[in-house]
Short mmCIF file of C-alpha atoms and ligand atoms in Angstrom, two decimals:
data_model
loop_
_atom_site.label_atom_id
_atom_site.label_comp_id
_atom_site.label_asym_id
_atom_site.label_seq_id
_atom_site.Cartn_x
_atom_site.Cartn_y
_atom_site.Cartn_z
CA MET A 276 4.53 16.32 -19.68
CA LYS A 277 6.82 13.46 -18.76
CA LYS A 278 5.55 10.28 -17.10
CA PRO A 279 7.40 8.99 -14.02
CA GLY A 280 10.65 7.34 -15.05
CA GLU A 281 10.88 8.61 -18.62
CA VAL A 282 13.82 10.78 -17.45
CA PHE A 283 14.48 12.45 -20.82
CA GLU A 284 12.09 14.51 -22.92
CA ASP A 285 13.27 12.58 -25.99
CA SER A 286 13.40 8.80 -25.41
CA ARG A 287 15.84 8.40 -28.30
CA VAL A 288 18.61 9.80 -26.09
CA TYR A 289 17.72 7.54 -23.16
CA ASP A 290 20.30 4.79 -23.79
CA PRO A 291 23.44 6.95 -24.02
CA GLY A 292 21.94 9.44 -21.54
CA ILE A 293 21.20 7.02 -18.72
CA GLU A 294 24.73 5.61 -18.86
CA ALA A 295 26.03 9.13 -18.31
CA ILE A 296 23.96 9.76 -15.19
CA VAL A 297 23.61 6.32 -13.59
CA PRO A 298 27.01 5.10 -12.40
CA ARG A 299 27.75 1.49 -13.30
CA TYR A 300 24.46 1.07 -15.18
CA ASP A 301 25.69 -2.05 -17.02
CA GLU A 302 27.08 -3.56 -13.83
CA LEU A 303 23.69 -3.09 -12.15
CA HIS A 304 22.03 -4.93 -15.06
CA ASP A 305 24.66 -7.69 -14.88
CA ALA A 306 24.00 -8.14 -11.16
CA ILE A 307 20.26 -8.59 -11.86
CA LEU A 308 20.92 -11.14 -14.60
CA ASN A 309 23.65 -13.03 -12.70
CA ALA A 310 21.39 -13.53 -9.68
CA PRO A 311 18.68 -15.99 -10.87
CA PRO A 312 19.40 -19.68 -10.20
CA GLN A 313 18.15 -20.81 -13.62
CA GLY A 314 20.64 -22.00 -16.23
CA ARG A 315 20.99 -20.72 -19.80
CA SER A 316 19.26 -23.74 -21.29
CA GLU A 317 16.10 -23.37 -19.22
CA ASP A 318 12.86 -22.28 -20.83
CA ILE A 319 11.92 -19.59 -18.29
CA HIS A 320 9.02 -17.18 -18.45
CA VAL A 321 9.98 -13.72 -17.20
CA LEU A 322 8.06 -10.55 -16.32
CA GLU A 323 9.98 -7.29 -16.59
CA LEU A 324 8.45 -4.24 -14.91
CA GLY A 325 9.42 -0.84 -16.33
CA ALA A 326 11.26 -2.21 -19.35
CA GLY A 327 11.73 1.27 -20.84
CA THR A 328 13.76 1.15 -24.05
CA GLY A 329 14.37 -2.58 -23.59
CA GLU A 330 18.06 -2.50 -22.58
CA LEU A 331 17.75 -5.05 -19.77
CA THR A 332 15.20 -7.01 -21.82
CA ALA A 333 17.66 -7.48 -24.70
CA LYS A 334 20.40 -8.55 -22.30
CA LEU A 335 18.03 -11.05 -20.62
CA LEU A 336 16.91 -12.57 -23.93
CA THR A 337 20.55 -12.91 -25.03
CA ARG A 338 21.80 -14.38 -21.77
CA PHE A 339 18.90 -16.85 -21.47
CA PRO A 340 18.40 -17.95 -25.10
CA GLU A 341 15.40 -20.17 -24.30
CA SER A 342 13.56 -17.56 -22.21
CA SER A 343 10.48 -15.54 -23.08
CA VAL A 344 9.57 -12.21 -21.53
CA LEU A 345 6.55 -10.00 -20.96
CA ALA A 346 7.97 -6.46 -20.94
CA VAL A 347 5.68 -3.90 -19.31
CA ASP A 348 5.94 -0.11 -19.19
CA HIS A 349 3.47 2.80 -19.02
CA SER A 350 5.38 4.98 -21.49
CA GLU A 351 4.47 4.82 -25.19
CA ARG A 352 7.62 6.60 -26.28
CA MET A 353 9.96 4.36 -24.26
CA LEU A 354 8.15 1.30 -25.62
CA ALA A 355 8.51 2.60 -29.18
CA GLU A 356 12.30 2.41 -28.69
CA ALA A 357 11.95 -1.04 -27.09
CA GLU A 358 9.93 -2.34 -30.05
CA ARG A 359 12.68 -1.36 -32.47
CA LYS A 360 15.43 -2.83 -30.31
CA LEU A 361 13.65 -6.10 -29.51
CA GLU A 362 12.27 -6.89 -32.96
CA THR A 363 15.09 -9.34 -33.59
CA PHE A 364 13.89 -11.57 -30.73
CA GLY A 365 10.55 -12.26 -32.45
CA ASP A 366 7.82 -13.91 -30.41
CA ARG A 367 10.10 -14.50 -27.41
CA VAL A 368 9.16 -11.01 -26.30
CA GLN A 369 5.72 -9.54 -25.69
CA ILE A 370 5.57 -5.79 -25.09
CA GLU A 371 2.62 -4.39 -23.20
CA GLN A 372 1.74 -0.88 -22.15
CA GLY A 373 0.55 -0.94 -18.55
CA THR A 374 1.09 0.48 -15.10
CA PHE A 375 2.30 -1.23 -11.96
CA PRO A 376 1.08 -1.98 -9.38
CA ASP A 377 -2.40 -1.39 -10.94
CA ASP A 378 -2.28 -3.49 -14.12
CA HIS A 379 0.75 -5.73 -13.49
CA PRO A 380 1.48 -8.23 -12.28
CA SER A 381 -1.97 -9.73 -12.45
CA GLY A 382 -2.90 -13.32 -11.76
CA GLU A 383 -1.18 -16.14 -10.02
CA SER A 384 1.91 -18.28 -10.42
CA LYS A 385 2.81 -17.53 -14.03
CA PHE A 386 6.38 -16.33 -13.96
CA ASP A 387 9.64 -18.09 -13.10
CA LEU A 388 11.34 -14.77 -12.66
CA VAL A 389 10.31 -11.12 -12.20
CA ILE A 390 12.93 -8.42 -12.79
CA SER A 391 13.00 -4.64 -12.78
CA SER A 392 15.63 -1.95 -13.15
CA LEU A 393 15.47 1.71 -12.08
CA ALA A 394 11.66 1.80 -12.09
CA VAL A 395 10.20 0.74 -8.74
CA HIS A 396 11.70 3.76 -6.92
CA HIS A 397 9.08 5.94 -8.64
CA LEU A 398 6.36 4.34 -6.51
CA THR A 399 5.32 5.48 -3.03
CA SER A 400 6.14 3.25 -0.05
CA ASP A 401 2.58 1.89 -0.01
CA GLU A 402 2.63 1.18 -3.73
CA LYS A 403 5.96 -0.64 -3.41
CA GLN A 404 4.49 -2.87 -0.70
CA THR A 405 1.43 -3.63 -2.85
CA LEU A 406 3.71 -4.37 -5.79
CA PHE A 407 5.94 -6.76 -3.80
CA SER A 408 2.86 -8.65 -2.68
CA ASN A 409 1.47 -8.87 -6.24
CA ILE A 410 4.85 -10.02 -7.57
CA HIS A 411 4.95 -12.75 -4.94
CA GLU A 412 1.54 -13.95 -6.09
CA ALA A 413 2.56 -13.90 -9.77
CA LEU A 414 5.66 -16.10 -9.27
CA VAL A 415 5.70 -19.87 -9.49
CA PRO A 416 6.83 -21.62 -6.28
CA GLY A 417 10.62 -21.34 -6.21
CA GLY A 418 10.53 -18.28 -8.53
CA TRP A 419 12.67 -15.20 -7.82
CA PHE A 420 12.24 -11.44 -7.95
CA PHE A 421 15.26 -9.15 -8.45
CA ASN A 422 15.15 -5.39 -8.53
CA GLY A 423 18.07 -3.08 -9.38
CA ASP A 424 17.18 0.37 -8.19
CA VAL A 425 17.84 3.67 -6.46
CA VAL A 426 17.72 3.40 -2.67
CA ARG A 427 17.70 6.13 -0.03
CA PHE A 428 20.09 6.40 2.91
CA ASP A 429 18.73 7.17 6.34
CA ALA A 430 21.71 9.48 6.96
CA ASP A 431 22.16 12.92 5.41
CA HIS A 432 25.93 12.65 5.02
CA LEU A 433 25.54 9.42 3.00
CA GLU A 434 22.97 11.08 0.72
CA THR A 435 25.45 13.94 0.23
CA LEU A 436 28.20 11.41 -0.51
CA SER A 437 26.02 9.69 -3.13
CA ASP A 438 25.19 13.02 -4.78
CA ALA A 439 28.90 13.85 -4.96
CA MET A 440 29.67 10.42 -6.45
CA ILE A 441 27.05 10.96 -9.19
CA LYS A 442 28.39 14.44 -9.97
CA ASN A 443 31.89 12.95 -10.33
CA TRP A 444 30.54 10.20 -12.57
CA VAL A 445 28.83 12.71 -14.88
CA ARG A 446 32.05 14.75 -14.90
CA SER A 447 33.99 11.63 -15.96
CA LYS A 448 31.66 11.55 -19.00
CA GLY A 449 32.70 15.10 -19.87
CA TRP A 450 29.73 17.02 -18.44
CA GLU A 451 28.75 19.08 -15.41
CA GLU A 452 25.57 17.51 -14.05
CA GLU A 453 23.40 20.63 -14.33
CA GLU A 454 24.58 21.34 -17.86
CA PHE A 455 23.85 17.73 -18.85
CA MET A 456 20.37 17.72 -17.29
CA ASN A 457 19.48 21.02 -18.99
CA ARG A 458 20.89 20.05 -22.39
CA TRP A 459 18.97 16.76 -22.54
CA GLN A 460 15.89 17.97 -20.63
CA ALA A 461 16.40 15.28 -18.03
CA SER A 462 14.87 15.20 -14.55
CA ASP A 463 14.33 12.99 -11.54
CA ASP A 464 11.12 14.76 -10.51
CA TYR A 465 9.25 11.57 -9.67
CA ASP A 466 11.93 9.81 -7.64
CA ASP A 467 10.64 8.45 -4.33
CA PRO A 468 13.30 5.98 -3.14
CA ASP A 469 12.99 4.09 0.13
CA THR A 470 15.78 2.63 2.21
CA LEU A 471 17.13 -0.77 1.27
CA THR A 472 16.38 -2.04 4.79
CA ASP A 473 12.69 -1.07 4.57
CA GLN A 474 12.37 -2.76 1.21
CA LEU A 475 13.99 -5.98 2.41
CA VAL A 476 11.53 -6.02 5.32
CA TRP A 477 8.60 -5.40 2.92
CA LEU A 478 9.76 -8.31 0.75
CA ARG A 479 9.74 -10.57 3.82
CA GLU A 480 6.29 -9.29 4.77
CA ALA A 481 5.07 -10.00 1.23
CA GLY A 482 6.01 -13.65 1.76
CA PHE A 483 9.46 -13.88 0.13
CA ASP A 484 12.22 -15.96 1.67
CA SER A 485 15.98 -15.81 1.02
CA VAL A 486 15.53 -12.03 0.94
CA THR A 487 18.84 -10.32 0.28
CA SER A 488 20.82 -7.59 -1.40
CA ILE A 489 23.50 -8.91 -3.75
CA TRP A 490 25.10 -5.69 -5.06
CA GLN A 491 25.35 -2.08 -3.97
CA TYR A 492 27.18 1.00 -5.19
CA TYR A 493 26.35 3.99 -3.01
CA ASN A 494 22.61 4.62 -3.54
CA PHE A 495 22.10 1.93 -6.18
CA ALA A 496 21.32 -1.64 -5.12
CA VAL A 497 20.20 -5.00 -6.49
CA TYR A 498 18.03 -6.98 -4.10
CA GLY A 499 15.23 -9.51 -4.09
CA GLY A 500 13.88 -12.77 -2.77
CA ARG A 501 12.38 -16.15 -3.57
CA LYS A 502 8.86 -17.49 -3.35
CA SER A 503 8.94 -20.68 -1.26
CA GLU A 504 8.69 -24.04 -3.05
C1 SAM B 891 14.60 4.95 -15.63
S1 SAM B 891 13.64 3.98 -16.69
C2 SAM B 891 14.43 2.39 -16.60
C3 SAM B 891 14.28 1.62 -17.88
C4 SAM B 891 15.03 0.28 -17.93
N1 SAM B 891 14.49 -0.66 -16.97
C5 SAM B 891 16.51 0.46 -17.70
O1 SAM B 891 17.11 -0.25 -16.88
O2 SAM B 891 17.10 1.32 -18.38
C6 SAM B 891 12.16 3.69 -15.76
C7 SAM B 891 11.05 3.09 -16.60
O3 SAM B 891 9.98 2.69 -15.74
C8 SAM B 891 8.74 3.12 -16.30
N2 SAM B 891 7.81 3.28 -15.17
C9 SAM B 891 7.99 4.03 -14.06
N3 SAM B 891 6.94 3.89 -13.22
C10 SAM B 891 6.09 3.01 -13.83
C11 SAM B 891 4.82 2.45 -13.46
N4 SAM B 891 4.24 2.74 -12.29
N5 SAM B 891 4.23 1.60 -14.32
C12 SAM B 891 4.81 1.28 -15.51
N6 SAM B 891 6.00 1.77 -15.91
C13 SAM B 891 6.63 2.63 -15.07
C14 SAM B 891 9.07 4.40 -17.06
O4 SAM B 891 8.16 4.68 -18.08
C15 SAM B 891 10.47 4.08 -17.59
O5 SAM B 891 10.42 3.50 -18.87
#
């Protein structure tokens, strides 16, 4: 039985697979990593929630060569892939199996930056609100949170439009969506996206300022906020 967010039965096909079903996957990651105010030379401590196979983690560690990251995920098989991929970064990366919002983040004011990609939308609305509040607590004053994720439209025709866009994307990779999902035993059973507007409001309510969305492509968005100085 798959855990929320594992997507594929076999985590070894996750990296090529996710690029085939998430339009502009790399661009979404770039938007997350372009957004923080910190420079390349800064020694920043980062928490990544739902690190999966470590794709975003590897990009973060490369882009910020002085950074260190705690990469958290509840899936052993995704983390097994991450361990292989991230070995080259040595002790700059700590991988931990854990669940959010229950186990992480825990404690106060430890991280300069919290990031996440395609993971938070598996939580219920209440869990997302708890998570945003815990993330706020875990950041240092002036620290930022950025999430790149699936969002829901509050309009049926826009949901239909997003579905059609994804089908076209998968087709551009040489597959029909259903055939692809069946072949690679992929599913989005646990998806529970909320609207971008609700989530921006929840970030404000959790105490963040400068709350904003910086990138959107149909039902994928990158958004976040800053903990006040
Ligand atoms: C679709 S993958 C995204 C992986 C990676 N961030 C990326 O951009 O490719 C979602 C990841 O979030 C993890 N995940 C989902 N819900 C979680 C939770 N509540 N606690 C911990 N990990 C979770 C899954 O195990 C999975 O590895």
